Amino acid sequence: MLTRNGPTNGHPAPTTGSNSEHTGFRPDVQGLRALAVSLVVLYHLYPTLIPGGYIGVDVFFVISGFLITGLLARSVARTGKVGLLGFYGRRARRLLPAATLVLTVTWVVSRQVLPVTQLSDTATQIRASALYFQNWVLAGNSTNYLKSDNAATPVQHFWSLSVEEQFYLFWPLIFVIGGFVAYLATRRTIGRHASALTARQRHVIGRSVCLLLALAIIVASLRFSAHETVSNPSGAYFETSTRIWELGIGGLLALLPGRVAYRLGRVGVLAWIGLAMVLVSAFTISGTSSFPGTIALWPVLGAAAVLACGSSSAKLGTARVMSRRPLVVIGDLSYGIYLWHWPIIVLWQAYYGSGIGYFDGPTIIAASVLLSYLTKRLVEDPIRSARFLRSTGRSLAVVALAIVPVTLATVFLINQPGASSGTIDASHPGAAALAAPAASSSPAAAKSATATTPDKVADAKIIPSLATVGSDYEVASLPNCKTSQTGTTPTICTFGDTATPTKTVALIGDSHAAQWSSDLDTIGKAEHWKIVVETKDSCTFGATTTTLNGSSSPYSSCVTWDKNVMTDLLTKIHPDVVIVSERADSGTTTNPKIDATAMAEIGKGMADYWTQLISHGMKVVAIHETPEPGKNIPDCLAERDATISGCAVSASSAVTKDTPTDVASTLMKGAVPVIDMTSHICTTTTCPAVVGNVIVYRDNQHLSQTYTESIEPYLKSALLKTAALSTST
């Protein structure tokens, strides 16, 4: 998944045009582009070198807003109208050819280089990128717990292009509204038998309306960005509504009255201050910063200051430095460098199976610059300047180029096999391969434990397939059967024996509790238990206020959800037994760091809730935390020449000690039995990637549904041995 904590975010958006409204061509703007793309590329290659280099995208947004608004304003001043179709046609002719080429080439190479586990996500995002809604796909993935840890695709950087294209769709409308208001003012003046407004007066009225509208949009977007960055930090990074203010500030500069812009443009010292703000932001803002939000004001206002005060007309300004020929050349190629550099980085790492070394970086930079130059000379410039494409209709027809990557991706997705767990049988015993025959509840399963798996993945017949294991979910992990990270209302799903149950068993917790839901469904049908499930992503069921994703802010929706679940249990569900389970991966508001202190606090909160349930006549059973490999097991198995043993991890690193469940169990003094399935997942020394020809994990932490199916006999045996669920009770 794309996050600021890794080298996969902060991609620059392309800018178009090069003329400012007041001074004509400004080479210093190209220099600012060169700085922005350099920050982003270096950040992606060496994120520890420039921890905030992703702010280059914010600089590009400001430049785009400035140039596009200036272009629209000049068009209105010259012709008296916006010419929406012509504007959209020119954008298509400028941006689509190169983008289509990069997307198509990236997909073709991805088919040869990427692990099969990543092709479906890549195809989905190529289609979204070609149609410019990639940012919303990533925003959805970031808040979808099942996809939040997905590997970065080679086209994730198109999210910023999507934001910008969406900006282009609605921003010209402020000029339409401004022109309409000016028209109404003219009609009203004439209606009163006064002299008609001059063309200049109408222009001033329209421009003033545009200025006010732009200011209102900026304020609303900035306020929403500040709110959303706190309440939904993962999604806020990609949403158009949290980014519009950045482009708007650039647009505001282009709408300033000429006299104001002229005076401001001569204060060269402000350009140096702005340049310093951009550079300092790149080295002081990091992946853990709440971004964009108000902190993005630093690079945004810095870039705005360079644009407003950095032209050659400014005394002692930055123009002499920012207009250097090398910077101007890189600025001219910045769009292509932006398009090419990220696919090269991702595919390079996929091919070589390692990170970017210090000698790899210069090679990737050189390749990006070369491909950008060739793309500009052979694709961008010829199509942009082609005489036969200058009509509005033919310019808009360029949009049809997007059909190529969209079709390639769609055909692949249509032909993808559906999610299939495979079948647990003698050739694919799964967990039975770890169980001693005497300990097995099933003689047939014990006999099947003799099945062996070749070490080389290419030679092994494992289930589920690598192409589908990422979607091998248990029943309660489907979107309509759980509560998201932002939700507070519990979603109730019912399984097992719903017709003639002898017991009602509730399963409560996070996604690690949900992974046992399919097994409980099977057990419930056999034992005549009604299984009622309420789960929420990343939320521990307990009285302690936890944090989310390493943040120090309270996970407020979890607190509310926990209370609502408790109300459901006491007033609506009335279960005989409550089974609880969770992941040991949260901090608390007093101890945000995930350590023993935080786990002890969370464990105490869990014990408080367990005590409350018991006081109302319910019995509680806990399932111990699942071992976590810490790496995406299917991706590892899908690498070229991968071996099963090479994807295994040590038990000491995968099995967490003194977990919240351990702490809570100790506090309950034996009143709550704890079922630990670790021995059916790991040996005493190793947690294998494949056991009994079954892939153990579907990602970097969750068991595959197929593997939990193979554990079901052992889970059932353990549950029936507890006093709470014994057949004699």
XYZ file of C-alpha atoms in Angstrom:
729
model
C 0.000 0.000 0.000
C 1.079 3.642 -0.717
C 2.013 5.429 2.504
C 4.274 8.266 3.512
C 6.255 5.865 5.699
C 7.760 4.220 2.612
C 9.265 5.352 -0.634
C 6.018 5.127 -2.512
C 4.270 8.449 -2.162
C 4.549 12.089 -3.090
C 4.507 11.847 -6.826
C 4.525 15.122 -8.720
C 1.682 16.212 -10.893
C 2.453 17.488 -14.353
C 2.125 21.138 -15.162
C 1.190 22.575 -18.480
C 1.985 25.764 -20.253
C 4.822 28.138 -19.449
C 3.489 31.676 -19.673
C 2.733 33.864 -16.731
C 0.099 36.444 -17.186
C 2.310 39.425 -16.691
C 5.820 38.582 -17.846
C 5.537 36.016 -20.638
C 7.771 32.951 -20.617
C 9.462 32.501 -17.254
C 12.416 30.135 -17.233
C 12.502 30.347 -13.427
C 9.202 28.436 -13.342
C 10.888 25.632 -15.240
C 13.646 25.774 -12.629
C 11.056 25.368 -9.885
C 9.656 22.379 -11.740
C 13.143 20.901 -11.914
C 13.569 21.340 -8.154
C 10.208 19.712 -7.442
C 10.786 16.658 -9.621
C 14.332 16.270 -8.273
C 13.040 16.203 -4.687
C 10.469 13.554 -5.528
C 12.810 11.322 -7.533
C 15.528 11.445 -4.868
C 12.953 10.707 -2.197
C 11.697 7.676 -4.062
C 15.222 6.397 -4.564
C 16.644 7.245 -1.141
C 13.817 8.133 1.264
C 16.116 8.463 4.269
C 18.178 11.069 2.427
C 15.257 13.465 1.902
C 12.473 12.301 4.275
C 10.039 14.956 3.092
C 10.910 14.934 -0.588
C 7.346 13.973 -1.382
C 6.385 17.647 -0.889
C 7.544 18.072 -4.480
C 4.014 17.082 -5.450
C 2.658 20.080 -3.548
C 5.053 22.375 -5.378
C 3.823 20.972 -8.689
C 0.212 21.509 -7.668
C 0.874 25.185 -6.988
C 2.653 25.624 -10.325
C -0.201 23.900 -12.150
C -2.841 26.080 -10.525
C -0.831 29.209 -11.359
C -0.192 28.404 -15.003
C -3.605 26.967 -15.848
C -5.472 29.837 -14.201
C -3.277 32.347 -15.994
C -3.960 30.609 -19.293
C -7.723 30.688 -18.677
C -7.633 34.330 -17.576
C -5.753 35.361 -20.706
C -8.207 33.472 -22.888
C -11.155 35.239 -21.264
C -9.459 38.637 -21.532
C -8.660 38.050 -25.217
C -11.886 36.449 -26.450
C -14.433 37.206 -23.749
C -15.196 33.518 -23.218
C -13.661 30.426 -21.646
C -14.014 27.932 -24.493
C -14.372 24.858 -22.291
C -14.214 22.280 -25.059
C -11.145 23.871 -26.568
C -9.509 23.998 -23.138
C -10.226 20.324 -22.476
C -9.024 19.397 -25.953
C -5.685 21.150 -25.417
C -5.242 19.401 -22.064
C -5.923 16.038 -23.687
C -3.462 16.726 -26.508
C -0.818 17.817 -24.007
C -1.132 15.102 -21.364
C -2.701 11.944 -22.744
C -0.228 10.768 -25.396
C 2.747 10.452 -23.040
C 0.607 9.072 -20.202
C -0.909 6.445 -22.485
C 2.503 5.387 -23.726
C 3.877 5.002 -20.201
C 0.835 3.061 -18.995
C 0.944 0.698 -21.966
C 4.676 0.027 -21.733
C 4.453 -0.374 -17.965
C 1.714 -2.987 -18.279
C 3.592 -4.985 -20.911
C 6.765 -5.041 -18.789
C 4.807 -5.725 -15.601
C 3.409 -8.912 -17.112
C 6.973 -10.159 -17.484
C 8.526 -8.840 -14.282
C 5.999 -8.468 -11.461
C 4.971 -11.372 -9.220
C 1.654 -12.844 -10.264
C 0.229 -11.783 -6.890
C 0.588 -8.107 -7.869
C -0.774 -8.181 -11.413
C -4.439 -7.820 -10.507
C -3.843 -4.672 -8.449
C -1.592 -3.295 -11.160
C -4.202 -3.876 -13.872
C -6.896 -2.258 -11.749
C -4.738 0.792 -11.154
C -3.621 1.083 -14.774
C -7.258 1.291 -15.782
C -7.945 3.844 -13.057
C -4.877 5.855 -14.063
C -5.883 5.955 -17.727
C -9.322 7.233 -16.731
C -7.936 9.614 -14.079
C -9.603 8.330 -10.924
C -6.522 6.591 -9.537
C -6.435 8.809 -6.451
C -9.868 7.587 -5.381
C -8.831 3.955 -5.861
C -5.849 4.540 -3.582
C -7.950 6.459 -1.061
C -10.342 3.514 -0.945
C -7.512 0.997 -0.629
C -5.889 2.957 2.183
C -9.055 2.735 4.274
C -9.821 -0.846 3.180
C -7.956 -2.905 5.729
C -7.800 -5.885 3.399
C -5.880 -3.833 0.829
C -4.007 -1.331 2.990
C -0.805 -3.399 3.020
C -0.774 -4.185 -0.700
C 2.527 -3.656 -2.481
C 2.969 -0.426 -4.417
C 2.136 -0.794 -8.093
C 4.245 0.764 -10.864
C 1.474 3.294 -11.596
C 0.498 4.501 -8.159
C 2.117 7.839 -8.917
C -0.749 8.618 -11.286
C -2.826 9.612 -8.261
C -1.535 13.182 -8.528
C -2.347 13.290 -12.244
C -5.880 12.266 -11.341
C -6.177 15.069 -8.797
C -4.990 17.562 -11.370
C -7.283 16.352 -14.141
C -10.250 16.565 -11.780
C -9.150 20.110 -10.960
C -9.097 20.920 -14.668
C -12.667 19.685 -15.012
C -14.260 22.098 -12.561
C -11.837 25.023 -12.151
C -12.724 26.686 -15.506
C -16.293 26.921 -14.230
C -15.318 29.802 -11.932
C -14.613 31.797 -15.097
C -17.969 30.771 -16.527
C -19.659 31.989 -13.348
C -17.599 35.178 -13.343
C -18.577 35.890 -16.927
C -22.237 35.213 -16.179
C -22.228 37.620 -13.213
C -20.589 40.281 -15.391
C -23.280 39.695 -18.017
C -26.048 40.101 -15.417
C -24.410 43.302 -14.181
C -24.398 44.630 -17.733
C -28.069 43.773 -18.271
C -29.044 45.393 -14.976
C -27.162 48.601 -15.774
C -28.768 48.920 -19.209
C -32.167 48.151 -17.710
C -31.843 51.226 -15.537
C -31.241 53.387 -18.617
C -27.671 54.031 -17.583
C -24.707 53.791 -19.894
C -23.595 50.224 -20.584
C -20.563 48.907 -18.759
C -17.352 49.070 -20.718
C -15.585 45.871 -21.678
C -12.904 46.657 -19.106
C -15.484 47.095 -16.350
C -17.125 43.798 -17.245
C -13.721 42.158 -17.195
C -12.985 43.596 -13.724
C -16.333 42.359 -12.393
C -15.831 38.875 -13.819
C -12.272 38.671 -12.544
C -13.325 39.842 -9.078
C -15.972 37.125 -8.928
C -13.370 34.545 -9.970
C -11.047 35.803 -7.247
C -13.727 35.525 -4.572
C -14.785 32.064 -5.750
C -11.187 30.880 -5.772
C -10.658 32.206 -2.261
C -13.813 30.477 -0.999
C -12.754 27.163 -2.549
C -9.280 27.460 -1.039
C -10.585 28.156 2.471
C -13.159 25.339 2.320
C -10.654 22.808 0.957
C -7.959 23.758 3.486
C -10.366 23.423 6.390
C -11.557 20.064 5.120
C -7.959 18.956 4.575
C -7.069 19.808 8.172
C -10.090 17.879 9.450
C -9.712 14.870 7.178
C -5.978 14.550 7.866
C -6.819 13.937 11.515
C -9.981 11.854 11.133
C -8.986 9.850 8.045
C -5.217 10.260 7.566
C -4.776 7.370 5.138
C -7.444 8.472 2.696
C -6.842 12.213 3.120
C -3.520 12.030 1.317
C -5.144 11.074 -1.985
C -8.509 12.820 -1.939
C -9.106 15.599 -4.410
C -11.038 17.638 -1.854
C -8.019 17.802 0.476
C -5.693 18.949 -2.314
C -7.709 21.501 -4.304
C -6.578 24.351 -2.056
C -2.968 23.773 -3.124
C -3.778 24.233 -6.808
C -6.144 27.030 -5.844
C -3.405 29.055 -4.160
C -1.435 28.943 -7.396
C -4.576 30.012 -9.237
C -5.128 32.852 -6.788
C -1.730 34.298 -7.711
C -2.720 34.389 -11.371
C -5.961 36.204 -10.526
C -4.383 39.023 -8.546
C -4.942 42.495 -10.013
C -2.074 43.538 -12.269
C -0.913 46.353 -10.011
C -0.812 44.089 -6.948
C 0.989 41.329 -8.852
C 3.528 43.836 -10.197
C 4.383 45.266 -6.797
C 4.534 41.862 -5.177
C 6.700 40.541 -7.977
C 9.426 43.083 -7.274
C 10.010 41.937 -3.675
C 12.704 39.428 -4.560
C 13.617 38.588 -0.981
C 10.262 36.824 -0.577
C 11.227 34.421 -3.358
C 14.328 33.406 -1.402
C 12.252 32.925 1.733
C 9.818 30.788 -0.269
C 12.620 28.721 -1.757
C 13.994 28.149 1.749
C 10.534 27.062 2.942
C 10.375 24.433 0.198
C 13.854 23.084 0.894
C 13.450 23.071 4.672
C 10.106 21.252 4.290
C 11.783 18.559 2.212
C 14.220 17.808 5.024
C 12.042 18.367 8.119
C 8.644 16.957 7.118
C 8.652 13.161 7.153
C 6.483 10.160 6.418
C 5.066 10.250 9.950
C 3.830 13.846 9.585
C 0.071 14.441 9.378
C -0.123 15.362 5.728
C -1.434 17.258 3.829
C -3.381 19.295 6.415
C -2.028 22.628 7.601
C 1.581 21.443 7.594
C 1.424 21.462 3.792
C 1.141 25.250 3.989
C 4.930 25.409 4.305
C 5.859 23.998 0.890
C 2.714 25.393 -0.740
C 3.216 28.977 0.431
C 6.926 28.621 -0.257
C 6.257 27.654 -3.863
C 3.685 30.452 -4.161
C 6.259 32.976 -2.956
C 8.771 31.807 -5.565
C 6.147 32.126 -8.303
C 4.941 35.533 -7.141
C 8.341 37.092 -6.453
C 10.844 35.060 -8.420
C 10.588 36.532 -11.902
C 13.369 38.496 -13.549
C 11.583 41.746 -12.678
C 12.248 41.193 -8.972
C 15.238 42.869 -7.427
C 17.651 40.391 -5.843
C 15.203 37.558 -6.592
C 15.748 33.898 -7.385
C 15.402 34.242 -11.161
C 19.133 34.226 -11.878
C 19.572 30.905 -10.032
C 16.292 29.227 -11.034
C 16.740 30.134 -14.713
C 20.026 28.287 -15.150
C 20.057 26.283 -18.352
C 20.384 22.819 -16.691
C 17.380 23.541 -14.475
C 15.311 24.797 -17.405
C 16.112 21.640 -19.391
C 15.093 19.391 -16.496
C 11.977 21.504 -16.026
C 11.051 21.001 -19.673
C 11.407 17.230 -19.197
C 9.785 17.118 -15.731
C 6.472 15.669 -16.921
C 8.191 12.757 -18.663
C 10.607 12.213 -15.779
C 7.633 12.101 -13.463
C 5.845 9.573 -15.656
C 8.791 7.242 -16.173
C 10.810 7.264 -12.947
C 8.391 5.430 -10.664
C 7.601 2.482 -12.985
C 11.344 2.053 -13.517
C 11.967 1.992 -9.756
C 9.233 -0.560 -9.019
C 10.018 -2.838 -11.948
C 13.768 -2.590 -11.319
C 13.278 -3.793 -7.736
C 10.888 -6.538 -8.838
C 13.372 -7.827 -11.407
C 16.437 -7.770 -9.195
C 14.600 -8.699 -6.001
C 16.333 -6.069 -3.896
C 16.201 -2.437 -2.896
C 17.808 0.488 -4.686
C 21.548 0.675 -4.097
C 23.628 3.829 -4.359
C 24.837 2.819 -7.821
C 21.357 1.827 -9.010
C 19.961 5.295 -8.379
C 22.060 7.170 -10.959
C 21.229 4.523 -13.567
C 17.504 4.886 -12.906
C 17.763 8.680 -13.050
C 19.618 8.510 -16.366
C 17.045 6.089 -17.791
C 14.180 8.339 -16.656
C 15.732 11.412 -18.246
C 16.497 9.571 -21.489
C 12.999 8.124 -21.798
C 11.528 11.510 -20.959
C 13.578 13.153 -23.709
C 12.575 10.525 -26.273
C 8.927 10.722 -25.244
C 8.941 14.498 -25.570
C 10.660 14.537 -28.951
C 8.853 11.582 -30.521
C 5.410 11.682 -28.875
C 4.533 14.809 -26.905
C 5.836 17.559 -29.199
C 4.678 16.048 -32.518
C 1.144 15.440 -31.268
C 0.868 18.749 -29.442
C 2.003 20.729 -32.488
C 0.251 18.629 -35.146
C -1.781 20.969 -37.350
C -4.514 18.426 -38.072
C -5.203 18.074 -34.309
C -5.667 21.758 -33.603
C -9.428 21.729 -34.066
C -11.428 21.243 -30.909
C -13.082 18.043 -32.084
C -9.844 16.375 -33.123
C -8.105 17.454 -29.926
C -10.872 15.877 -27.870
C -10.579 12.740 -29.991
C -7.129 12.202 -28.469
C -8.989 10.979 -25.379
C -9.549 7.759 -27.332
C -5.895 6.879 -26.724
C -6.870 5.817 -23.221
C -8.687 2.856 -24.761
C -5.371 1.049 -25.230
C -4.282 0.618 -21.576
C -7.890 0.376 -20.399
C -8.575 -2.501 -22.795
C -5.364 -4.352 -21.939
C -6.051 -4.117 -18.210
C -9.740 -4.982 -18.510
C -9.121 -8.079 -20.647
C -6.642 -9.314 -18.058
C -9.028 -8.711 -15.143
C -11.938 -10.396 -16.913
C -9.860 -13.492 -17.487
C -8.580 -13.679 -13.914
C -9.725 -16.801 -12.042
C -12.190 -16.205 -9.251
C -11.157 -16.553 -5.642
C -10.938 -20.250 -4.837
C -9.687 -21.741 -1.621
C -8.923 -25.165 -3.044
C -9.740 -28.355 -1.191
C -8.201 -29.762 1.953
C -7.448 -33.390 1.091
C -4.742 -36.028 1.382
C -2.503 -34.100 -1.023
C -3.185 -30.782 0.679
C -3.550 -31.493 4.412
C -2.473 -28.071 5.623
C -2.179 -27.900 9.409
C -2.383 -31.678 9.733
C 1.182 -31.814 8.449
C 2.310 -30.160 11.689
C 0.213 -32.338 13.979
C 1.464 -35.582 15.462
C -0.859 -38.444 14.464
C -1.772 -39.075 18.076
C -2.827 -35.481 18.553
C -4.978 -35.341 15.464
C -8.742 -35.391 15.933
C -9.083 -37.029 12.536
C -7.255 -40.270 11.572
C -7.622 -39.371 7.905
C -6.091 -35.955 8.493
C -3.263 -37.490 10.487
C -2.530 -39.930 7.678
C -2.515 -37.102 5.151
C 0.170 -35.326 7.137
C 2.701 -37.445 5.258
C 2.165 -35.275 2.162
C 5.362 -33.511 1.217
C 5.987 -30.241 -0.573
C 8.896 -29.598 -2.963
C 10.993 -26.664 -1.824
C 10.976 -24.851 -5.149
C 7.668 -23.030 -5.550
C 7.594 -23.700 -9.296
C 7.570 -27.451 -8.587
C 5.010 -27.375 -5.783
C 1.285 -27.941 -6.205
C 0.085 -25.588 -3.526
C -3.315 -24.122 -2.755
C -4.730 -21.532 -3.058
C -3.103 -20.406 -6.289
C -0.736 -17.476 -5.968
C -3.036 -15.465 -8.245
C -6.015 -15.881 -5.889
C -4.586 -16.321 -2.391
C -4.735 -12.574 -1.744
C -8.534 -12.814 -1.952
C -8.820 -16.014 0.092
C -10.922 -14.341 2.784
C -12.983 -15.864 5.542
C -16.716 -15.064 5.543
C -16.598 -12.285 8.140
C -13.868 -10.320 6.313
C -16.090 -9.471 3.362
C -16.954 -5.747 3.230
C -20.636 -6.252 4.086
C -19.804 -8.201 7.227
C -17.499 -5.923 9.194
C -17.014 -2.335 10.274
C -14.337 -0.220 8.611
C -11.702 1.765 10.476
C -13.824 4.911 10.307
C -17.150 3.285 11.200
C -18.707 3.205 14.656
C -21.886 1.164 14.105
C -21.374 -2.605 14.521
C -22.318 -4.809 11.596
C -23.942 -8.034 12.769
C -23.449 -11.191 10.688
C -24.953 -14.522 11.635
C -23.606 -17.964 10.688
C -23.678 -21.521 11.954
C -26.995 -23.099 12.913
C -29.520 -20.282 12.660
C -32.589 -22.577 12.657
C -32.383 -24.728 15.793
C -29.373 -23.521 17.803
C -28.650 -24.809 21.283
C -26.173 -22.021 22.005
C -25.466 -18.525 20.775
C -21.764 -17.828 20.369
C -20.534 -14.321 19.595
C -17.192 -13.683 17.888
C -15.869 -10.208 18.702
C -12.662 -8.403 17.759
C -10.636 -7.162 14.812
C -9.676 -8.781 11.503
C -7.624 -11.383 13.385
C -10.809 -12.453 15.120
C -12.644 -12.479 11.786
C -10.147 -14.963 10.328
C -11.709 -17.675 12.552
C -15.260 -16.974 11.336
C -15.358 -19.609 8.576
C -14.169 -22.275 11.009
C -16.776 -21.217 13.562
C -19.425 -21.343 10.852
C -18.507 -24.983 10.164
C -18.276 -25.842 13.855
C -21.532 -24.019 14.602
C -23.436 -26.031 12.019
C -22.079 -29.290 13.416
C -22.614 -28.405 17.088
C -25.850 -26.437 16.621
C -24.408 -23.093 17.664
C -25.626 -19.828 16.219
C -22.516 -17.772 15.451
C -22.941 -13.992 15.677
C -19.976 -11.960 14.447
C -19.114 -8.319 15.081
C -15.648 -7.194 13.970
C -13.945 -3.895 13.174
C -10.650 -3.345 11.391
C -7.683 -2.763 13.734
C -9.938 -2.426 16.780
C -9.302 -4.280 20.045
C -12.377 -5.070 22.139
C -11.473 -3.494 25.460
C -11.761 -0.459 27.733
C -8.344 1.004 26.845
C -8.218 3.790 24.252
C -5.843 2.619 21.540
C -4.179 4.423 18.629
C -4.113 3.585 14.932
C -1.242 3.115 12.490
C 1.455 4.389 14.830
C -0.389 7.649 15.471
C -0.502 9.285 18.896
C -4.143 10.332 18.357
C -6.888 8.228 19.917
C -8.624 5.697 17.712
C -11.934 7.359 18.586
C -14.147 5.321 16.280
C -12.852 2.152 17.951
C -13.790 3.474 21.393
C -17.331 4.195 20.213
C -17.609 0.884 18.363
C -16.484 -1.072 21.447
C -19.174 0.575 23.545
C -21.803 -0.108 20.894
C -20.756 -3.754 20.683
C -21.027 -4.092 24.445
C -24.540 -2.648 24.232
C -25.413 -5.132 21.466
C -24.123 -8.063 23.518
C -26.060 -7.044 26.638
C -29.319 -5.919 25.046
C -29.724 -7.610 21.633
C -27.527 -10.658 21.114
C -27.518 -12.169 24.622
C -24.870 -14.783 23.762
C -24.088 -17.771 25.944
C -20.415 -17.495 25.049
C -18.283 -14.646 23.722
C -15.133 -15.595 21.772
C -12.637 -12.748 21.566
C -9.429 -12.375 19.590
C -7.252 -9.520 18.359
C -3.912 -8.472 16.927
C -1.070 -7.332 19.179
C -0.209 -4.285 17.107
C -1.602 -1.185 18.781
C -0.320 1.547 21.005
C -2.343 3.535 23.530
C -2.873 7.247 23.981
C -0.527 7.217 26.970
C 1.981 4.862 25.292
C 1.731 5.235 21.483
C 4.760 3.012 20.970
C 3.839 -0.636 20.461
C 5.730 -2.153 23.374
C 5.230 -4.169 26.554
C 3.810 -1.180 28.402
C 1.164 -0.549 25.765
C 0.282 -4.254 25.584
C -0.137 -4.341 29.354
C -2.519 -1.373 29.209
C -4.528 -2.945 26.394
C -4.612 -6.269 28.239
C -6.023 -4.569 31.330
C -8.730 -2.941 29.211
C -9.591 -6.314 27.706
C -9.848 -7.880 31.160
C -12.189 -5.067 32.251
C -14.554 -5.850 29.381
C -14.318 -9.593 29.987
C -15.223 -9.055 33.636
C -18.248 -6.996 32.608
C -19.465 -9.768 30.281
C -19.004 -12.432 32.932
C -20.918 -10.306 35.461
C -23.902 -10.483 33.089
C -23.856 -14.265 33.006
C -21.867 -14.767 29.807
C -18.832 -16.990 29.415
C -15.728 -15.726 27.662
C -13.162 -17.664 25.621
C -10.075 -16.015 24.095
C -8.133 -17.121 21.014
C -4.474 -16.158 21.330
C -2.850 -13.733 18.912
C -1.719 -15.239 15.604
C 1.992 -15.375 14.722
C 2.875 -12.762 12.069
C 5.584 -13.306 9.446
C 6.178 -9.580 8.973
C 6.409 -9.906 5.181
C 3.922 -10.615 2.443
C 4.144 -14.383 2.077
C 2.332 -14.710 -1.304
C 4.556 -11.995 -2.809
C 7.624 -13.814 -1.528
C 6.445 -17.109 -2.988
C 5.685 -15.415 -6.323
C 9.210 -14.069 -6.796
C 11.379 -15.545 -9.516
C 13.081 -18.779 -8.435
C 11.447 -18.506 -5.001
C 11.765 -21.373 -2.548
C 9.297 -22.246 0.165
C 12.002 -22.479 2.795
C 13.327 -19.089 1.751
C 9.956 -17.494 2.524
C 9.733 -18.980 6.018
C 10.452 -16.838 9.087
C 11.799 -17.709 12.502
C 9.268 -18.437 15.205
C 11.084 -16.108 17.573
C 10.353 -13.131 15.319
C 6.798 -14.137 14.361
C 5.430 -15.114 17.780
C 4.834 -12.136 20.077
C 5.554 -12.581 23.774
C 3.459 -11.144 26.621
C 0.605 -10.128 24.359
C -2.518 -8.290 25.574
C -4.317 -11.641 25.711
C -1.563 -13.028 27.948
C -1.873 -10.003 30.243
C -5.680 -10.180 30.350
C -5.628 -13.921 31.019
C -3.305 -13.439 33.972
C -5.535 -10.695 35.390
C -8.600 -12.957 35.027
C -6.834 -15.690 37.071
C -8.052 -18.556 34.937
C -11.656 -17.360 34.568
C -11.179 -17.031 30.807
C -9.614 -19.976 28.937
C -7.135 -19.068 26.182
C -6.913 -21.223 23.057
C -3.528 -20.990 21.370
C -3.321 -22.297 17.794
C 0.352 -21.370 17.326
C 1.521 -24.985 17.259
C -0.744 -25.559 14.247
C 0.855 -22.651 12.384
C 4.520 -22.788 13.402
C 7.033 -25.296 14.651
C 9.113 -24.517 17.726
C 11.708 -22.823 15.514
C 10.038 -21.808 12.238
C 6.825 -20.365 10.866
C 6.661 -21.871 7.356
C 5.175 -20.121 4.341
C 3.552 -23.351 3.173
C 2.385 -26.211 5.377
C 1.006 -29.407 3.917
C 0.879 -27.873 0.409
C -1.305 -25.000 1.671
C -0.181 -21.362 1.750
C -0.403 -20.286 5.384
C -0.889 -16.521 4.972
C -2.778 -14.436 2.411
C -0.692 -11.337 3.167
C 1.829 -10.292 5.815
C -0.313 -11.141 8.847
C -3.649 -12.830 8.067
C -4.053 -16.572 7.685
C -5.517 -17.725 4.388
C -9.050 -19.034 4.672
C -7.901 -22.332 3.187
C -5.302 -22.775 5.897
C -7.759 -21.927 8.675
C -10.035 -24.574 7.164
C -7.271 -27.113 7.767
C -6.995 -25.895 11.383
C -10.732 -26.257 11.994
C -10.604 -29.792 13.536
C -7.995 -28.629 16.057
C -9.850 -25.425 16.884
C -13.049 -27.393 17.383
C -11.307 -29.854 19.684
C -9.849 -27.024 21.752
C -13.175 -25.196 22.026
C -15.044 -28.311 23.123
C -12.479 -28.890 25.877
C -13.352 -25.577 27.519
C -16.001 -25.488 30.212
C -17.781 -22.757 28.301
C -18.378 -24.859 25.193
C -18.127 -28.415 26.394
C -20.809 -30.711 25.006
C -21.858 -31.436 28.577
C -22.827 -27.802 29.214
